[in-house]
Coordinates of C-alpha atoms in Angstrom, one line a residue:
M1 CA -26.7 -28.0 55.7
S2 CA -27.5 -24.4 56.6
K3 CA -27.8 -23.0 60.1
N4 CA -31.5 -22.5 59.7
E5 CA -31.9 -26.2 58.9
K6 CA -29.8 -27.2 61.8
A7 CA -32.0 -25.2 64.2
V8 CA -34.9 -27.5 63.6
Y9 CA -33.1 -30.4 65.3
P10 CA -33.7 -31.2 69.0
E11 CA -30.8 -30.2 71.2
L12 CA -28.7 -33.3 72.1
S13 CA -28.3 -34.1 75.8
F14 CA -25.1 -35.6 77.3
G15 CA -27.1 -38.8 77.9
K16 CA -27.9 -39.2 74.2
A17 CA -24.3 -38.5 73.3
V18 CA -23.2 -41.2 75.7
V19 CA -25.6 -43.7 74.2
C20 CA -24.2 -43.0 70.7
I21 CA -20.5 -43.3 71.9
A22 CA -21.3 -46.4 73.9
A23 CA -23.0 -48.0 70.8
L24 CA -20.0 -47.1 68.7
I25 CA -17.5 -48.7 71.2
A26 CA -19.7 -51.8 71.5
V27 CA -19.8 -52.3 67.7
L28 CA -16.0 -51.7 67.4
F29 CA -15.2 -54.0 70.3
L30 CA -17.5 -56.8 69.1
G31 CA -16.3 -56.5 65.5
F32 CA -12.6 -56.4 66.3
A33 CA -12.0 -58.1 69.6
V34 CA -14.8 -60.7 69.7
I35 CA -15.8 -61.7 66.2
G36 CA -12.6 -60.6 64.4
L37 CA -14.2 -59.0 61.4
D38 CA -12.4 -57.1 58.6
T39 CA -11.7 -53.4 59.4
K40 CA -13.9 -52.1 56.6
T41 CA -16.8 -54.3 57.6
V42 CA -16.6 -53.1 61.2
F43 CA -16.5 -49.4 60.1
T44 CA -19.5 -50.0 57.7
F45 CA -21.6 -51.5 60.5
A46 CA -20.5 -48.7 62.9
S47 CA -21.5 -46.0 60.4
V48 CA -24.9 -47.7 59.9
V49 CA -25.5 -48.0 63.6
I50 CA -24.6 -44.3 64.2
G51 CA -26.9 -43.3 61.3
I52 CA -29.8 -45.2 62.8
I53 CA -29.3 -43.6 66.2
L54 CA -29.2 -40.1 64.6
I55 CA -32.4 -40.8 62.7
A56 CA -34.0 -41.9 66.0
Y57 CA -32.8 -38.6 67.6
G58 CA -34.7 -36.7 64.8
F59 CA -32.0 -36.0 62.3
K60 CA -32.8 -36.2 58.5
L61 CA -31.3 -39.1 56.5
S62 CA -30.3 -36.7 53.7
D63 CA -28.3 -34.6 56.2
I64 CA -26.6 -37.6 57.8
F65 CA -25.5 -38.8 54.3
G66 CA -24.3 -35.3 53.5
W67 CA -22.2 -35.2 56.6
F68 CA -20.7 -38.6 55.7
T69 CA -19.7 -37.4 52.2
D70 CA -18.3 -34.2 53.6
G71 CA -16.0 -36.3 55.8
C72 CA -15.0 -38.3 52.7
K73 CA -14.2 -35.1 50.9
G74 CA -12.0 -34.0 53.7
A75 CA -10.0 -37.3 53.4
M76 CA -8.8 -36.5 49.9
D77 CA -5.5 -35.0 50.9
V78 CA -4.5 -38.0 53.0
I79 CA -5.7 -40.4 50.3
L80 CA -3.5 -38.7 47.7
I81 CA -0.6 -39.0 50.1
L82 CA -1.2 -42.6 50.8
M83 CA -1.4 -43.4 47.1
S84 CA 1.8 -41.5 46.4
V85 CA 3.5 -43.5 49.3
G86 CA 2.4 -46.7 47.5
C87 CA 4.1 -45.4 44.3
V88 CA 7.3 -44.7 46.2
I89 CA 7.4 -48.1 47.9
G90 CA 6.9 -50.0 44.6
T91 CA 9.5 -47.9 42.7
W92 CA 12.1 -47.9 45.4
I93 CA 12.0 -51.7 45.5
V94 CA 12.0 -52.3 41.7
S95 CA 14.9 -49.7 41.3
G96 CA 17.0 -51.6 43.9
V97 CA 17.0 -48.7 46.5
V98 CA 15.4 -50.7 49.3
P99 CA 17.4 -53.9 48.5
T100 CA 20.6 -51.8 48.5
I101 CA 19.8 -50.3 51.9
I102 CA 19.1 -53.7 53.4
Y103 CA 22.2 -55.3 51.8
Y104 CA 24.7 -52.7 53.1
G105 CA 22.9 -52.6 56.4
L106 CA 23.3 -56.4 56.9
E107 CA 26.9 -56.1 55.9
L108 CA 27.5 -54.1 59.1
L109 CA 26.1 -56.9 61.3
T110 CA 28.6 -58.6 63.6
P111 CA 27.9 -60.9 66.5
S112 CA 29.7 -58.7 69.0
V113 CA 27.3 -55.8 68.6
F114 CA 24.2 -57.8 67.7
M115 CA 21.7 -55.9 69.9
L116 CA 22.8 -52.4 68.9
T117 CA 23.4 -53.3 65.2
G118 CA 20.1 -55.2 65.0
F119 CA 18.2 -52.3 66.5
A120 CA 19.9 -49.8 64.1
L121 CA 19.2 -51.9 61.1
C122 CA 15.6 -52.4 61.9
C123 CA 15.3 -48.6 62.4
I124 CA 16.9 -48.0 59.0
V125 CA 14.9 -50.5 57.1
S126 CA 11.6 -49.7 58.7
F127 CA 12.2 -46.0 58.0
F128 CA 12.8 -46.5 54.3
I129 CA 10.0 -49.1 53.7
G130 CA 7.6 -47.4 56.1
S131 CA 6.2 -50.7 57.5
S132 CA 6.8 -52.3 60.9
Y133 CA 4.9 -55.4 59.8
S134 CA 7.3 -56.1 56.8
T135 CA 10.4 -55.4 59.0
L136 CA 9.1 -57.8 61.6
A137 CA 8.3 -60.5 59.1
T138 CA 11.8 -60.3 57.4
L139 CA 14.7 -58.9 59.4
G140 CA 12.7 -59.7 62.6
V141 CA 12.5 -63.4 61.7
A142 CA 16.2 -63.5 60.7
F143 CA 17.3 -61.8 63.9
M144 CA 15.2 -64.1 66.0
G145 CA 17.0 -67.1 64.4
I146 CA 20.4 -65.5 65.0
G147 CA 19.4 -64.6 68.6
Y148 CA 18.4 -68.3 69.3
G149 CA 21.9 -69.3 67.9
M150 CA 23.6 -66.9 70.3
G151 CA 21.5 -68.2 73.3
I152 CA 19.8 -64.8 73.8
E153 CA 16.6 -64.6 75.7
P154 CA 13.9 -64.7 72.9
G155 CA 11.9 -61.9 74.6
L156 CA 14.9 -59.6 74.5
T157 CA 15.6 -60.2 70.8
A158 CA 11.9 -59.8 70.0
G159 CA 11.7 -56.5 72.0
M160 CA 14.8 -55.2 70.1
V161 CA 13.4 -56.1 66.7
L162 CA 10.0 -54.5 67.5
S163 CA 11.6 -51.3 68.9
G164 CA 13.6 -50.9 65.6
A165 CA 10.6 -51.8 63.5
M166 CA 8.4 -49.3 65.2
F167 CA 10.8 -46.4 64.5
G168 CA 9.6 -46.4 60.9
D169 CA 6.0 -46.5 62.0
K170 CA 6.6 -43.3 63.9
M171 CA 9.0 -41.4 61.7
S172 CA 8.9 -42.6 58.1
P173 CA 7.0 -40.4 55.6
F174 CA 6.1 -43.7 53.9
S175 CA 4.3 -45.1 56.9
D176 CA 0.5 -45.1 56.9
T177 CA 0.2 -44.1 60.6
T178 CA 2.8 -41.3 60.1
N179 CA 0.4 -39.9 57.4
L180 CA -2.8 -40.6 59.2
A181 CA -2.0 -39.0 62.5
P182 CA -1.4 -35.5 61.1
A183 CA -4.3 -35.9 58.6
V184 CA -6.7 -36.6 61.5
S185 CA -5.2 -33.9 63.7
G186 CA -5.3 -31.2 61.1
T187 CA -1.6 -30.6 60.5
N188 CA 0.9 -31.8 57.8
V189 CA 3.3 -34.6 57.7
Y190 CA 6.4 -32.4 57.9
K191 CA 5.3 -30.7 61.1
H192 CA 4.3 -34.0 62.5
I193 CA 7.7 -35.7 61.9
N194 CA 9.4 -32.6 63.3
S195 CA 7.3 -32.9 66.4
M196 CA 7.9 -36.6 66.7
M197 CA 11.6 -36.0 67.0
Y198 CA 11.1 -34.5 70.5
T199 CA 9.9 -37.8 71.9
V200 CA 11.6 -40.2 69.6
I201 CA 15.2 -38.9 70.0
P202 CA 15.2 -39.1 73.9
A203 CA 13.4 -42.5 73.7
M204 CA 16.0 -43.8 71.2
I205 CA 18.9 -42.6 73.4
I206 CA 17.3 -44.5 76.4
T207 CA 16.7 -47.5 74.2
T208 CA 20.2 -47.6 72.8
V209 CA 21.8 -47.4 76.2
L210 CA 19.7 -50.2 77.5
Y211 CA 20.4 -52.5 74.5
A212 CA 24.1 -51.7 74.9
I213 CA 24.0 -52.8 78.5
F214 CA 22.1 -56.0 77.6
G215 CA 24.4 -56.6 74.6
M216 CA 27.6 -56.5 76.7
R217 CA 26.3 -59.5 78.7
I218 CA 25.9 -61.7 75.6
D219 CA 28.4 -64.4 74.6
T220 CA 28.6 -64.2 70.8
S221 CA 31.4 -66.6 70.1
D222 CA 29.2 -69.3 68.6
A223 CA 26.8 -67.1 66.6
E224 CA 25.2 -68.5 63.5
M225 CA 25.1 -65.9 60.7
G226 CA 23.7 -68.2 57.9
L227 CA 20.4 -66.4 57.8
V228 CA 22.0 -63.0 57.1
D229 CA 24.3 -64.5 54.5
E230 CA 21.3 -66.1 52.7
I231 CA 19.4 -62.8 52.5
M232 CA 22.5 -60.9 51.3
N233 CA 23.2 -63.4 48.6
G234 CA 19.6 -63.4 47.5
L235 CA 19.5 -59.7 47.2
D236 CA 22.8 -59.6 45.3
A237 CA 21.5 -62.3 42.8
N238 CA 18.2 -60.5 42.1
F239 CA 19.3 -56.8 42.0
N240 CA 22.2 -54.7 41.0
I241 CA 23.4 -53.5 44.4
T242 CA 25.3 -50.2 44.1
P243 CA 25.9 -47.2 46.3
A244 CA 24.7 -44.9 43.4
L245 CA 21.1 -45.8 44.4
F246 CA 21.5 -43.8 47.6
I247 CA 20.9 -40.8 45.4
I248 CA 17.2 -41.4 45.6
P249 CA 16.9 -41.2 49.4
V250 CA 19.1 -38.1 49.4
L251 CA 16.9 -36.5 46.7
T252 CA 13.8 -37.4 48.7
V253 CA 15.2 -35.8 51.9
A254 CA 16.1 -32.7 49.8
L255 CA 12.6 -32.4 48.4
M256 CA 11.2 -32.6 51.9
L257 CA 13.6 -30.0 53.2
F258 CA 12.3 -27.6 50.5
K259 CA 8.9 -28.3 52.0
L260 CA 7.2 -29.2 48.8
P261 CA 3.7 -30.6 49.1
P262 CA 4.0 -34.2 50.3
V263 CA 2.3 -35.6 47.2
I264 CA 4.7 -33.7 44.9
A265 CA 7.8 -34.8 46.9
M266 CA 6.6 -38.5 46.9
L267 CA 5.8 -38.6 43.2
G268 CA 9.1 -36.8 42.4
S269 CA 11.0 -39.5 44.4
A270 CA 9.0 -42.3 42.7
F271 CA 9.7 -41.1 39.1
A272 CA 13.4 -40.5 39.9
A273 CA 13.5 -44.1 41.2
M274 CA 11.9 -45.4 38.0
I275 CA 14.7 -43.7 36.0
M276 CA 17.3 -45.4 38.2
A277 CA 15.5 -48.7 37.7
F278 CA 15.9 -48.3 33.9
I279 CA 19.6 -47.5 34.4
F280 CA 20.6 -50.1 37.0
Q281 CA 18.0 -52.9 37.0
S282 CA 17.2 -53.4 33.3
G283 CA 18.9 -56.8 33.5
H284 CA 16.6 -57.9 36.3
S285 CA 13.3 -56.2 35.5
D286 CA 11.7 -55.6 32.2
F287 CA 10.1 -52.3 31.0
N288 CA 6.5 -53.2 32.0
T289 CA 7.6 -54.5 35.5
I290 CA 9.3 -51.1 36.2
L291 CA 6.3 -49.1 35.1
D292 CA 3.7 -51.3 36.8
A293 CA 5.6 -50.8 40.1
L294 CA 3.7 -47.5 40.4
A295 CA 0.3 -49.1 40.3
S296 CA 0.6 -52.7 41.4
G297 CA 3.9 -52.7 43.3
Y298 CA 6.8 -55.1 42.9
H299 CA 6.4 -58.8 42.6
C300 CA 9.2 -61.4 42.5
E301 CA 10.0 -65.0 43.4
T302 CA 13.6 -65.3 44.5
G303 CA 13.2 -68.6 46.2
I304 CA 14.0 -67.1 49.6
A305 CA 10.9 -66.6 51.6
D306 CA 12.2 -63.8 53.8
I307 CA 13.2 -61.7 50.7
D308 CA 9.9 -62.3 48.9
R309 CA 7.9 -61.3 52.0
L310 CA 9.8 -58.0 52.3
L311 CA 9.9 -57.0 48.6
N312 CA 6.5 -58.2 47.2
R313 CA 4.7 -55.0 48.1
G314 CA 4.0 -51.4 47.2
G315 CA 2.0 -49.7 44.5
I316 CA -1.3 -47.7 44.6
I317 CA -3.3 -51.0 44.8
A318 CA -1.6 -51.9 48.1
M319 CA -2.9 -48.7 49.7
M320 CA -6.6 -49.3 48.8
D321 CA -7.5 -51.0 52.0
V322 CA -6.1 -48.1 54.0
V323 CA -7.9 -45.7 51.7
A324 CA -11.2 -47.5 52.2
W325 CA -11.1 -47.4 56.0
T326 CA -9.9 -43.9 56.0
L327 CA -13.0 -42.8 54.0
L328 CA -15.2 -44.8 56.3
T329 CA -13.7 -43.5 59.5
L330 CA -13.5 -39.9 58.5
G331 CA -17.1 -40.0 57.1
M332 CA -18.3 -41.5 60.4
G333 CA -16.3 -38.9 62.4
E334 CA -18.0 -36.1 60.4
M335 CA -21.4 -37.6 61.3
L336 CA -20.5 -37.5 65.0
K337 CA -19.1 -34.0 64.7
Q338 CA -21.9 -32.3 62.7
S339 CA -24.7 -33.9 64.7
G340 CA -23.1 -32.4 67.9
I341 CA -22.5 -35.8 69.6
I342 CA -18.8 -35.3 69.9
N343 CA -19.2 -31.8 71.2
E344 CA -21.7 -32.8 73.8
F345 CA -19.7 -35.8 74.9
L346 CA -16.4 -33.9 75.2
K347 CA -18.0 -30.9 77.0
K348 CA -18.5 -33.2 80.0
L349 CA -15.5 -35.3 79.5
L350 CA -13.1 -32.4 79.2
A351 CA -14.8 -30.1 81.8
G352 CA -12.2 -30.9 84.4
I353 CA -9.2 -30.2 82.0
K354 CA -8.0 -26.7 82.7
K355 CA -4.4 -26.9 81.4
P356 CA -2.6 -28.3 78.4
R357 CA -1.0 -30.9 80.7
G358 CA -4.4 -32.6 81.3
L359 CA -5.3 -32.5 77.6
V360 CA -2.1 -34.2 76.5
L361 CA -2.3 -36.8 79.3
G362 CA -6.0 -37.3 78.5
T363 CA -5.1 -37.9 74.9
L364 CA -2.5 -40.6 75.9
G365 CA -5.1 -42.2 78.1
F366 CA -7.8 -42.1 75.5
S367 CA -5.5 -43.7 73.0
L368 CA -4.7 -46.6 75.4
V369 CA -8.4 -47.2 76.2
T370 CA -9.3 -47.1 72.5
A371 CA -6.5 -49.5 71.7
C372 CA -7.6 -51.9 74.4
L373 CA -11.3 -51.7 73.4
T374 CA -11.0 -51.9 69.7
A375 CA -7.8 -53.9 69.2
S376 CA -6.7 -51.6 66.4
Q377 CA -3.8 -49.1 66.3
Y378 CA -5.5 -47.2 63.6
L379 CA -8.6 -46.6 65.7
A380 CA -6.4 -45.7 68.6
I381 CA -5.1 -42.8 66.4
M382 CA -8.3 -41.8 64.5
L383 CA -11.0 -41.8 67.2
P384 CA -9.1 -39.8 69.8
G385 CA -7.8 -37.5 67.1
M386 CA -11.2 -36.7 65.8
M387 CA -12.7 -36.2 69.3
M388 CA -9.8 -34.2 70.8
K389 CA -8.9 -31.9 67.8
D390 CA -11.2 -29.1 68.8
S391 CA -9.9 -29.1 72.4
Y392 CA -6.4 -28.5 71.1
T393 CA -7.8 -25.5 69.2
K394 CA -9.5 -24.3 72.4
F395 CA -6.2 -24.4 74.3
K396 CA -4.4 -22.8 71.3
L397 CA -2.0 -25.8 71.0
D398 CA -0.3 -26.6 67.7
K399 CA -2.0 -29.6 66.2
K400 CA 1.4 -31.3 65.8
V401 CA 1.3 -31.8 69.5
L402 CA -1.9 -33.8 69.1
S403 CA -0.6 -35.8 66.1
R404 CA 2.6 -36.6 68.1
T405 CA 0.7 -37.7 71.2
L406 CA -1.6 -39.9 69.1
E407 CA 1.5 -41.7 67.8
D408 CA 3.2 -41.9 71.2
G409 CA 0.0 -43.4 72.6
G410 CA -2.1 -45.2 69.9
T411 CA 0.7 -46.6 67.7
M412 CA 2.8 -47.8 70.6
F413 CA 0.3 -49.2 73.0
S414 CA -1.3 -51.4 70.3
F415 CA 1.8 -53.6 70.0
L416 CA 2.0 -54.2 73.7
I417 CA -1.6 -55.4 74.1
P418 CA -1.9 -59.3 73.8
W419 CA -5.4 -59.2 72.1
D420 CA -4.7 -56.3 69.8
T421 CA -4.2 -57.2 66.1
A422 CA -0.7 -55.6 66.2
G423 CA 0.2 -57.6 69.3
I424 CA -1.1 -60.8 67.9
Y425 CA 0.7 -60.3 64.6
T426 CA 4.0 -59.5 66.3
S427 CA 3.7 -62.5 68.6
T428 CA 2.8 -64.9 65.8
V429 CA 5.6 -63.7 63.4
L430 CA 8.4 -63.7 66.0
G431 CA 7.1 -66.7 67.9
V432 CA 7.3 -64.9 71.3
A433 CA 4.3 -64.2 73.6
T434 CA 3.4 -60.5 73.8
L435 CA 4.0 -60.3 77.5
S436 CA 7.4 -61.9 77.1
Y437 CA 8.7 -59.2 74.7
A438 CA 6.8 -56.2 76.1
P439 CA 9.3 -55.5 79.0
Y440 CA 12.1 -55.4 76.4
A441 CA 10.4 -53.2 73.8
F442 CA 12.2 -50.2 75.3
L443 CA 11.3 -47.7 72.5
L444 CA 7.6 -48.5 72.8
L445 CA 7.7 -48.0 76.6
A446 CA 9.9 -44.9 76.6
C447 CA 8.0 -42.8 74.0
P448 CA 4.7 -42.6 76.1
L449 CA 6.7 -41.9 79.2
V450 CA 8.6 -39.1 77.5
A451 CA 5.3 -37.7 76.2
A452 CA 3.8 -37.8 79.7
F453 CA 6.9 -36.1 81.1
Y454 CA 6.6 -33.3 78.6
A455 CA 2.9 -32.9 79.5
C456 CA 3.7 -32.6 83.2
T457 CA 6.5 -30.2 82.8
G458 CA 5.2 -28.1 79.8
L459 CA 8.3 -28.9 77.8
F460 CA 7.8 -28.9 74.0
I461 CA 4.0 -28.5 74.3
F462 CA 3.9 -26.0 71.4
K463 CA 1.3 -23.3 71.2
D464 CA -0.3 -22.3 67.8
E465 CA 0.2 -18.6 67.4
G466 CA 0.1 -17.9 63.7
G467 CA 2.7 -20.5 62.9
E468 CA 5.1 -19.5 65.6
E469 CA 6.1 -22.3 68.0
E470 CA 6.3 -21.5 71.7
T471 CA 6.4 -23.8 74.6
A472 CA 3.2 -23.7 76.6
K473 CA 3.5 -22.3 80.0

């Protein structure tokens, strides 16, 4: 729409902006927390409600639809990345890369260092598969059984497992949230992961020390390791486990270090994994199974439920749900932005913020409120990201600070809220109440605190000055 066309619309007041935002929050809260509708259904209703309100304010239907499609066009980069991530997951599994990583990781597990080793293994597996949910449903369940056998407090074991599983959600290039946060913020995944290290590394050090202290108090003389042995034997029976497959992760890291476009790096890794699958797994997977892993992922029936839950995933098809709500959310966000609603709302909301400190702290708080109201970690990233992005430009802050803060807040908070879908999933899978494991989920508690500390002190709050990174004063 041209500037002349935009001028015919009535100027929005703060009150009208509040009405629209309140209606959006009401639809999201009712859809997610009360009725429990599917994410795509809720977003569809939210877009329709916003559209109706905009028409009532005097905007043209054709322009509203145009804004929505503009938002969808802007989502193409992240959609391509998500699809390539699906390709990587499927091919890494069919080639035996993921099974090999899990196998050698479990081989290191000994009862005397259960807490530290369990945390490290969950970090490693979640990083390479990019899914906290899958890590919780597989290694998490196994470690809970071992923890019970050792007589460890279930909340402590569950907190350890969740902390490790969430490492991948924050740092893995294969994670949907790791790709969504920079996409919403207006940065790239490489800068985002680099920025995440500033909060994750201190949080991991704190977490490791605390688990070491708790681990020293555990009597491990009668530990039951049968679950671990079952998983290892199942992996060995269904895949050719060999250290040679570590070439693929090394190659992937190398491609990223060369700062190739994420889609190119991911697809390069996926096709390299397929070659390794033909070399090492031809006795376990046929030609079509290996090729189909790109599109439909890997599917197997090993007879061991934990292995099947972990490995039956990946492919482009597996990412279509995420693609759908990405389109719906970014389309809806563009409607709010182009109509001026976000701008009017934020002018009042952010009027009292005079320094980067307040902006970062406000982003953390906004993520927490969104997670509580919508019961969705994705919305806790996307809505604050869309609404706060222009403010980071105003303060000349690098967008990677925004993407990092969204993860420190939105991704982490969601798993600690009893009524959030992430909290409900974790509690159900591990068999431990959310409020029982929350005090022991040290990584999830430490990351927002580290982020808040940086905001208050100005440390690592990078300015955007033509690509140069400086700490905001």
